[in-house]
mmCIF file of C-alpha atoms in Angstrom:
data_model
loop_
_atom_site.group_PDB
_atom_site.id
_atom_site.type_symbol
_atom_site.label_atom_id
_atom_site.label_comp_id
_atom_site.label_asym_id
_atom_site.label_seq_id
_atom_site.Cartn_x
_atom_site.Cartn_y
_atom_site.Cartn_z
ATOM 1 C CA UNK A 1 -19.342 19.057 5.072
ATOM 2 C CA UNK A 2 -16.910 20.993 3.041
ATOM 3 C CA UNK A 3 -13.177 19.244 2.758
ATOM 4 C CA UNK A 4 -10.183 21.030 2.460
ATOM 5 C CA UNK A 5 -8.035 21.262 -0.486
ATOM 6 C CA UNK A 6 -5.167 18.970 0.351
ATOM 7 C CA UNK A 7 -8.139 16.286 2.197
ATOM 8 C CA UNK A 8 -9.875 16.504 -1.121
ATOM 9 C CA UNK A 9 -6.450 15.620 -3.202
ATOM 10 C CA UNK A 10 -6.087 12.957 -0.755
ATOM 11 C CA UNK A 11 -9.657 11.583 -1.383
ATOM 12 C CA UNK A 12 -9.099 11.714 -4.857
ATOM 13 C CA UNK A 13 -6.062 10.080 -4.654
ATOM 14 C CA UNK A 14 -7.945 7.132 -2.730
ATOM 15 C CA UNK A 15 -10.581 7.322 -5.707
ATOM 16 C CA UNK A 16 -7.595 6.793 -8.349
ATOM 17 C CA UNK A 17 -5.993 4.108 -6.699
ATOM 18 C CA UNK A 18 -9.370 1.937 -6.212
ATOM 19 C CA UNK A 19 -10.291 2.699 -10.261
ATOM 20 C CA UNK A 20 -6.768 1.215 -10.902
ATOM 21 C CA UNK A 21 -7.294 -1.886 -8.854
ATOM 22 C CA UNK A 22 -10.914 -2.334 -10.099
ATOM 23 C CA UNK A 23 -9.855 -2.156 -13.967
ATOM 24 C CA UNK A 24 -6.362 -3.218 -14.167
ATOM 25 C CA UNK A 25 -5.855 -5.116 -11.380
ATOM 26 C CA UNK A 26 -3.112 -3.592 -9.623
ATOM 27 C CA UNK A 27 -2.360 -3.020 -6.019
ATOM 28 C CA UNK A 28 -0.521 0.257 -4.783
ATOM 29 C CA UNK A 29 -2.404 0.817 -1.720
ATOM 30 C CA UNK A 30 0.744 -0.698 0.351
ATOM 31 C CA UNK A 31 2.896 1.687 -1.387
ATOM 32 C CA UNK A 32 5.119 4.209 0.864
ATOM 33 C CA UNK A 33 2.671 7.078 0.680
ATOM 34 C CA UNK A 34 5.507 9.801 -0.146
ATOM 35 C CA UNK A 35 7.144 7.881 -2.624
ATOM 36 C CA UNK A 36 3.931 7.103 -4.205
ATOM 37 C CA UNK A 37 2.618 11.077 -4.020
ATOM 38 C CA UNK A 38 5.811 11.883 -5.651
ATOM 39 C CA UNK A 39 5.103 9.301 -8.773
ATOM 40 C CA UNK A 40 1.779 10.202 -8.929
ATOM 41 C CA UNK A 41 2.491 13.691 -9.009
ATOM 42 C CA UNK A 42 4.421 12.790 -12.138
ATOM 43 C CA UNK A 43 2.178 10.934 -13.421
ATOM 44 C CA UNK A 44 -0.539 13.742 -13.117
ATOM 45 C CA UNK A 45 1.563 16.256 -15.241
ATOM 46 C CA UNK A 46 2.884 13.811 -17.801
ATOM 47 C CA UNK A 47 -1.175 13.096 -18.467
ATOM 48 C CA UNK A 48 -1.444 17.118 -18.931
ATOM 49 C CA UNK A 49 -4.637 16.764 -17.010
ATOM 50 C CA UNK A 50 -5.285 19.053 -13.509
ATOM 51 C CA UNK A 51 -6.725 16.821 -11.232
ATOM 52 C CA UNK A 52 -6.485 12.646 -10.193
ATOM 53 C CA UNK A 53 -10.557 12.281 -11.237
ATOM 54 C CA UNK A 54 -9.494 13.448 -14.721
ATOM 55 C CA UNK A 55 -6.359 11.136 -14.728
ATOM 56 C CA UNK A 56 -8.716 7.688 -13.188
ATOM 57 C CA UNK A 57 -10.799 9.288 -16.241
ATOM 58 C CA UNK A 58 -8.152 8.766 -18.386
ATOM 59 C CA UNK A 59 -6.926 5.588 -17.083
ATOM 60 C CA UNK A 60 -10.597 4.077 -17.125
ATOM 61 C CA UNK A 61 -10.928 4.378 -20.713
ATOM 62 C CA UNK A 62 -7.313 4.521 -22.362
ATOM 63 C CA UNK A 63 -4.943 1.572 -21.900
ATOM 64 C CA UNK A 64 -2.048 2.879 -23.448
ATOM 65 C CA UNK A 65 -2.488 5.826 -20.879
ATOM 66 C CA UNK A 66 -2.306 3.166 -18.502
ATOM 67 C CA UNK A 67 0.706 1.360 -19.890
ATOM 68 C CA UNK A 68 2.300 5.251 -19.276
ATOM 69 C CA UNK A 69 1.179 5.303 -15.662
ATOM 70 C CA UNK A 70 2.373 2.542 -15.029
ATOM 71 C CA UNK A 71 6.053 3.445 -16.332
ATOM 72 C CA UNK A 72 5.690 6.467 -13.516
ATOM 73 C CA UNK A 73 4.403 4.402 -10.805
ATOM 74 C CA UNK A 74 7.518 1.499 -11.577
ATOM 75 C CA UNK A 75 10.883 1.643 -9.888
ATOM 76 C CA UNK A 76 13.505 1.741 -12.858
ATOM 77 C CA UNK A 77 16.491 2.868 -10.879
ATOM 78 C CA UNK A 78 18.882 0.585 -11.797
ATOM 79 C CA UNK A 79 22.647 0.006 -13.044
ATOM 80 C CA UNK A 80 24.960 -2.930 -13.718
ATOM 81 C CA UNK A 81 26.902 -4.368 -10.633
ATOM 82 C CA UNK A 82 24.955 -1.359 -9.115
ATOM 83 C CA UNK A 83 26.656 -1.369 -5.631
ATOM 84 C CA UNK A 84 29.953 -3.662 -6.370
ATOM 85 C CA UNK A 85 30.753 -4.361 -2.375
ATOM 86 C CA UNK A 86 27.333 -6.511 -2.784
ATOM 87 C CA UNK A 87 28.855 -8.442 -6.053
ATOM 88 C CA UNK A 88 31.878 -9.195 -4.188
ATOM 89 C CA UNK A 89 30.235 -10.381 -1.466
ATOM 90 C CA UNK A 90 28.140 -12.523 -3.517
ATOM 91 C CA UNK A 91 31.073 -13.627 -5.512
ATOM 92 C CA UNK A 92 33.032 -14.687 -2.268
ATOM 93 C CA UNK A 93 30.481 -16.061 0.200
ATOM 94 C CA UNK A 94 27.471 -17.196 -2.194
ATOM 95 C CA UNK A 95 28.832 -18.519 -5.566
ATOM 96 C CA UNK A 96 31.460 -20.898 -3.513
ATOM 97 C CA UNK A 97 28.284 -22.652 -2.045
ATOM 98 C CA UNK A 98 25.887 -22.790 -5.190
ATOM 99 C CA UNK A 99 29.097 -24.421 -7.473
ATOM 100 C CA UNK A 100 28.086 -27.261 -5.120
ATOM 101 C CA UNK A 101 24.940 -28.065 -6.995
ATOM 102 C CA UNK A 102 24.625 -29.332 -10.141
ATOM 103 C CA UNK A 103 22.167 -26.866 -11.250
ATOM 104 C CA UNK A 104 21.074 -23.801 -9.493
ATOM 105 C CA UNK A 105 17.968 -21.166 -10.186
ATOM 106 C CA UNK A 106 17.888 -17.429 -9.289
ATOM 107 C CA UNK A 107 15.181 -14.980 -8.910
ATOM 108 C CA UNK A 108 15.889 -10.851 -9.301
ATOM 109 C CA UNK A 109 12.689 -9.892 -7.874
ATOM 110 C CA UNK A 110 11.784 -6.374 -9.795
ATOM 111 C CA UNK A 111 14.525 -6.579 -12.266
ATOM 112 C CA UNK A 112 13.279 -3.474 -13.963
ATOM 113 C CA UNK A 113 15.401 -2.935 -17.407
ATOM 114 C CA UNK A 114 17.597 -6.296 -16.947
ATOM 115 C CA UNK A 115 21.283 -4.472 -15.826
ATOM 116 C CA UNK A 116 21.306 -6.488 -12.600
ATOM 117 C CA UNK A 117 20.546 -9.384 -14.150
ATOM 118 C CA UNK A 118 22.641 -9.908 -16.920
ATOM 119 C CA UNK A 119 25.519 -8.495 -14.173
ATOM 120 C CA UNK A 120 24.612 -11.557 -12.265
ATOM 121 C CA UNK A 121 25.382 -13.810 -15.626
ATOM 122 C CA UNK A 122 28.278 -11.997 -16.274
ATOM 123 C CA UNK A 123 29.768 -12.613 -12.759
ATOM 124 C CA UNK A 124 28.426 -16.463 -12.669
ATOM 125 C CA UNK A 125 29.910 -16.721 -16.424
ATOM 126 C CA UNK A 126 33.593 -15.672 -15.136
ATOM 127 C CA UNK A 127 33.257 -17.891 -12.220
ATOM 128 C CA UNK A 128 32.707 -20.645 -14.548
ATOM 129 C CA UNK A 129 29.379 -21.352 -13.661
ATOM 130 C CA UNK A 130 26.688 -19.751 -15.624
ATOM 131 C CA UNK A 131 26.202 -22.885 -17.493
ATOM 132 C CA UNK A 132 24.848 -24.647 -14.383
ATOM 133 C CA UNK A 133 22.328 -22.313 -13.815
ATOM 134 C CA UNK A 134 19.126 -20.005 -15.160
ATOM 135 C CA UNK A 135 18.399 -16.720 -14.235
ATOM 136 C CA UNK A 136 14.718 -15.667 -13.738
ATOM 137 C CA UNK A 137 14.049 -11.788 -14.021
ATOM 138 C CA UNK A 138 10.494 -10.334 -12.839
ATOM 139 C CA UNK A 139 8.823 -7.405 -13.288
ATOM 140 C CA UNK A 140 4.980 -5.502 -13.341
ATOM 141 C CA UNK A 141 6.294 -2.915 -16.013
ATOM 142 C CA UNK A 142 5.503 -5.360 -19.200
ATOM 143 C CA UNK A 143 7.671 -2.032 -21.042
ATOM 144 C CA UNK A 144 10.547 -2.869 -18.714
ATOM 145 C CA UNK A 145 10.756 -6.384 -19.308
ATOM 146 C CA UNK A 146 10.835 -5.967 -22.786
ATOM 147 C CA UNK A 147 13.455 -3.617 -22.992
ATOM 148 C CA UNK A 148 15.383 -6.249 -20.513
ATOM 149 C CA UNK A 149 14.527 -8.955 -23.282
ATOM 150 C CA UNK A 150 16.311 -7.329 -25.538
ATOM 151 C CA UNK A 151 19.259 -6.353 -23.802
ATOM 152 C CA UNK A 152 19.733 -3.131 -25.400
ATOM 153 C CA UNK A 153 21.491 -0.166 -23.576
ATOM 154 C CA UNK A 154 23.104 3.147 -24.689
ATOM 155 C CA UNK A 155 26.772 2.197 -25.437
ATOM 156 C CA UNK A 156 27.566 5.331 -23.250
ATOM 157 C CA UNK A 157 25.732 3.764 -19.895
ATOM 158 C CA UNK A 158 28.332 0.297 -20.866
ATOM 159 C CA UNK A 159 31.002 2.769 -20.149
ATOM 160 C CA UNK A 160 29.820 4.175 -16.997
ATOM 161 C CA UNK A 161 29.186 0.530 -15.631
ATOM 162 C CA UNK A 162 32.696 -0.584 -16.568
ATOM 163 C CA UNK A 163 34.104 1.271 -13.386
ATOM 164 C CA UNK A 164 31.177 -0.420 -11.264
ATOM 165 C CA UNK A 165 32.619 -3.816 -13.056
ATOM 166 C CA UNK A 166 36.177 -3.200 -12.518
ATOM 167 C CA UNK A 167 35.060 -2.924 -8.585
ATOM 168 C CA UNK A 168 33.810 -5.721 -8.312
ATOM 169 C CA UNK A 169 36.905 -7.683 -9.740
ATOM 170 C CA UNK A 170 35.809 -8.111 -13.118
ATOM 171 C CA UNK A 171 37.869 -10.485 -15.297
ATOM 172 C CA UNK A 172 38.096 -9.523 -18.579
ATOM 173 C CA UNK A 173 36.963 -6.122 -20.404
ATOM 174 C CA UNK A 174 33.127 -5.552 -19.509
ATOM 175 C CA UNK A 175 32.820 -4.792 -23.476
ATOM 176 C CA UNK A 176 33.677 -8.177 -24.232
ATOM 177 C CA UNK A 177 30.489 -9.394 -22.945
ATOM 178 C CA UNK A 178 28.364 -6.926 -25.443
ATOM 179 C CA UNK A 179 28.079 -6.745 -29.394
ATOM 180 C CA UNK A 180 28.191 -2.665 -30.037
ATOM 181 C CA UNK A 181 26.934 -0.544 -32.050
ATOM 182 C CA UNK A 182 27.120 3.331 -32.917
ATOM 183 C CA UNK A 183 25.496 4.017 -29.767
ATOM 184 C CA UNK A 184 24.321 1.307 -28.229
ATOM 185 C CA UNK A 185 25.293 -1.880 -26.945
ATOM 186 C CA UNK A 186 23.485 -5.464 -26.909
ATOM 187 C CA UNK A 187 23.994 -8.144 -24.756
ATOM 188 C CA UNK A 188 25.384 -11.243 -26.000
ATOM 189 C CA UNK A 189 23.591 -13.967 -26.976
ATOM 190 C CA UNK A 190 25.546 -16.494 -25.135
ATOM 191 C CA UNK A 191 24.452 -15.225 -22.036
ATOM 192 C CA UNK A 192 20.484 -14.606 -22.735
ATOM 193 C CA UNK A 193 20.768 -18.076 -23.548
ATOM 194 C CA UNK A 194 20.557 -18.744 -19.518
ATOM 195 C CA UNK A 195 17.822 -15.639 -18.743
ATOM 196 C CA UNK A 196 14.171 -15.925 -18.763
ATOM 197 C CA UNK A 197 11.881 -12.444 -18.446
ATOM 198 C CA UNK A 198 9.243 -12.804 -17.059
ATOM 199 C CA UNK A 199 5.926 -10.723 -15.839
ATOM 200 C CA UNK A 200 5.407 -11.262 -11.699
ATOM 201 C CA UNK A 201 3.380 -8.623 -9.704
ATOM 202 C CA UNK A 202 5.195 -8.903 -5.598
ATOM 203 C CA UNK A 203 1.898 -7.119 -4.328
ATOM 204 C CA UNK A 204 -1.029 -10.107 -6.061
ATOM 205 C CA UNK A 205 0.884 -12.437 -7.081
ATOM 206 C CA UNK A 206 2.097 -15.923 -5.972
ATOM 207 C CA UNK A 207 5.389 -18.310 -5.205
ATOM 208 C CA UNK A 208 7.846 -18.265 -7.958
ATOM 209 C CA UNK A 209 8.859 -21.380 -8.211
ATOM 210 C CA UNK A 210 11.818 -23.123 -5.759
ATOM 211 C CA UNK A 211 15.091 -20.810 -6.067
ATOM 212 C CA UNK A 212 18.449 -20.781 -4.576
ATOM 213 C CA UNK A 213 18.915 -17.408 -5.159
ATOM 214 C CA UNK A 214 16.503 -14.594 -4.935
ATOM 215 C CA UNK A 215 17.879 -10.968 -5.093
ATOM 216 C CA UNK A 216 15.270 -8.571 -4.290
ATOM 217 C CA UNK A 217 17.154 -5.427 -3.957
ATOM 218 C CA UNK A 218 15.905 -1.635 -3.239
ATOM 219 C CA UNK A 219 12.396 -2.515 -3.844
ATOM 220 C CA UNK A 220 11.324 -2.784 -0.048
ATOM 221 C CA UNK A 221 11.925 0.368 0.767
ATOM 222 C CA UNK A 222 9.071 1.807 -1.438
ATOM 223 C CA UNK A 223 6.498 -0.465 0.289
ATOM 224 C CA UNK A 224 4.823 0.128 4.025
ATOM 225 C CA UNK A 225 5.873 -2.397 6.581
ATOM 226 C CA UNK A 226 2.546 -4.504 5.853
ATOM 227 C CA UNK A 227 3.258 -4.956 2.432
ATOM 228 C CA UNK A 228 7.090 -5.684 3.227
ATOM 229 C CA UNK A 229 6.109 -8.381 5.619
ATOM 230 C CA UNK A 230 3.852 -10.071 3.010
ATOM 231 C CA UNK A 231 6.477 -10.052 0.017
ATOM 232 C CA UNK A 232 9.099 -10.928 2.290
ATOM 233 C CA UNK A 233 6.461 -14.274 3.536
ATOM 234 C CA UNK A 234 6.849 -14.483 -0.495
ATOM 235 C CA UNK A 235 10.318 -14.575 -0.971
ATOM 236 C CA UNK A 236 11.246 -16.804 1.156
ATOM 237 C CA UNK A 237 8.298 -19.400 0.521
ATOM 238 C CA UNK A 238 10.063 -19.085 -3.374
ATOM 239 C CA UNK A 239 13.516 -20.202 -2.057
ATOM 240 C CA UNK A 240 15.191 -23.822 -1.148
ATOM 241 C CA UNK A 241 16.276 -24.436 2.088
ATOM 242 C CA UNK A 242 19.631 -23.443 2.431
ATOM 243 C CA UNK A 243 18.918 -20.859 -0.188
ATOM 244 C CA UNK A 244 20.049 -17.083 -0.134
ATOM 245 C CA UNK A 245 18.072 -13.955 -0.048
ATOM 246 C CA UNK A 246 19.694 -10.545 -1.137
ATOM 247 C CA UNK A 247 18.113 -7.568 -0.059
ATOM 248 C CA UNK A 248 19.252 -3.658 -0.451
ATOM 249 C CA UNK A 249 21.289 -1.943 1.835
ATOM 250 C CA UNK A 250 18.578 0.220 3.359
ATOM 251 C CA UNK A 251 16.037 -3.184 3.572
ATOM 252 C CA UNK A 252 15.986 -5.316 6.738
ATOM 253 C CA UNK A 253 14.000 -8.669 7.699
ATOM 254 C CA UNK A 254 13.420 -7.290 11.770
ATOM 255 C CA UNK A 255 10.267 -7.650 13.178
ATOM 256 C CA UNK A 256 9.266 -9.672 9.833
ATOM 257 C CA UNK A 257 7.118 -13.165 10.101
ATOM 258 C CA UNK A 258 9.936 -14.944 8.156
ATOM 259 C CA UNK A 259 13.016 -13.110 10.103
ATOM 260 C CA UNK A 260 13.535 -16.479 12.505
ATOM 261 C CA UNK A 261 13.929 -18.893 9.024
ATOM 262 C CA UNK A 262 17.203 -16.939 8.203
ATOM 263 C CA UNK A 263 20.542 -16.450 9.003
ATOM 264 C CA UNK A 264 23.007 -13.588 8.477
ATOM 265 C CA UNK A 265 25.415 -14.297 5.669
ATOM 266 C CA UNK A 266 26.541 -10.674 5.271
ATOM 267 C CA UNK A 267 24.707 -8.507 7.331
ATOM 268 C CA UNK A 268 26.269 -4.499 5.462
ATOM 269 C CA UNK A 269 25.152 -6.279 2.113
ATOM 270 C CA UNK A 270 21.826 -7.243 3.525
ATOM 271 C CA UNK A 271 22.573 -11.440 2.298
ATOM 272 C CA UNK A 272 21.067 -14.277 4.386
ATOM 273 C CA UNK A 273 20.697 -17.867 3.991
ATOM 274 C CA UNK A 274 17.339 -19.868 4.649
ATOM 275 C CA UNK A 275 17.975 -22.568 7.407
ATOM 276 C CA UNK A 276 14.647 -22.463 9.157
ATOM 277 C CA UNK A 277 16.256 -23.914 12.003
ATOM 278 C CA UNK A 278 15.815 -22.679 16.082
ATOM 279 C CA UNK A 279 19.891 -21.574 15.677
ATOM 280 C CA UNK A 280 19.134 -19.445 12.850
ATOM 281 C CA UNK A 281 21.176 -16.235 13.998
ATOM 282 C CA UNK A 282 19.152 -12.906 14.019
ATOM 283 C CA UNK A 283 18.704 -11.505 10.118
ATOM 284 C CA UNK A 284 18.510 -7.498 10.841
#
């Protein structure tokens, strides 16, 4: 029986994402199929190849070919104090409650190139409390992490942030917290000192440790509902009780198995608090 064009792509497509799974190990068959076409589209011309056999080809027998895929098929949209209504928040309703432990550990879930992360550390710094704590950021895209390691960003993407900082209620001059260059910009050491990078795969792998924060923003949204439901199971089995979960704006907990162990802290800014109680109010 001979298959159309576009149900042969699609079988293909199938064929490429098995190969993956089978000899690297990693999952994108939960993926948001158009999000994932659209990658993998990209994917397919960056290779310079004409069809997804040729690229599995590729893949099967090239790992550098496969650390490129990989940098198509990761979400690296990212920004410091990327949406600053959500810092505020967390700055007004969520620091006040962690300064009442004596040490605290957080969790950005998919931290990509490290902005949101060290934007966390810069908030808990000004708030006095970044020595209390450690910051834990995870990632599948090993090249991501180790650009987040470093802490190295083009001095003219510092700038751009400032206004994002400024938003948010930012204390001091956002260059302060950076040693610069001719064009770039590296993170001070004083606040690495409380990050830890880290590899963590949401789709195969397990608990990460016991947190009381866990921001796992705008990374949802490129998963199907099944897979959404099992990282969110994840999340929350990572967090304290009493902990908080930060999601992105266009992310929601309904019709999730973990929805009834939650309660709304801020529902725009998508932050709830892990109470696990019957009176846990609705987290939509």
């Amino acid at each position: 029986m001979s298959m159309s064009g576009l149900d042969l792509e699609q079988r293909e497509v199938e064929l490429l994402l098995a190969g993956v799974q089978q000899r690297y190990g990693y999952d994108f068959n939960h993926y948001s199929r158009a999000s994932l076409k659209r990658r993998l589209d990209n994917a397919l011309e960056h290779a310079g190849v004409p069809r997804f056999t040729a690229l599995l080809d590729k893949l099967f027998h090239d790992e550098k070919a496969f650390d490129d895929f990989l940098k198509h098929l990761s979400i690296t949209v990212t920004e410091m104090f990327r949406d600053p209504p959500f810092y505020r928040a967390v700055r007004e309703k969520v620091v006040p409650v962690l300064k009442t432990f004596p040490f605290v550990k957080m969790w950005h879930a998919g931290c990509a190139t490290g902005e949101e992360v060290y934007s966390m550390a810069i908030l808990l710094d000004e708030e006095n409390f970044l020595s209390r704590g450690r910051i834990y950021g995870t990632d599948f895209n090993k090249q991501s992490l180790d650009l987040a390691q470093k802490g190295v960003y083009a001095a003219k993407n510092i700038e751009s942030y400032a206004a994002n900082y400024r938003a948010v209620g930012g204390k001091r001059d956002l260059s302060e917290y950076f040693t610069a260059g001719y064009d770039f910009a590296m993170v001070k050491d004083r606040l690495k000192e409380h990050v830890t990078f880290s590899y963590h795969n949401l789709v195969t792998d397990g608990v990460f440790g016991e947190m009381n924060l866990i921001c796992c923003r705008n990374v949802l949204i490129y998963f199907d509902q099944t897979l959404q439901s099992r990282v969110l199971s994840l999340l929350a089995d990572s967090l304290r009780h009493g902990g908080f979960l930060c999601l992105g704006s266009k992310e929601s907990m309904r019709f999730s198995p973990v929805q009834s162990q939650f309660e709304v802290v801020d529902l725009k800014q998508r932050i709830y608090r892990k109470c696990g109680g019957a009176h846990a109010s609705p987290a939509i």
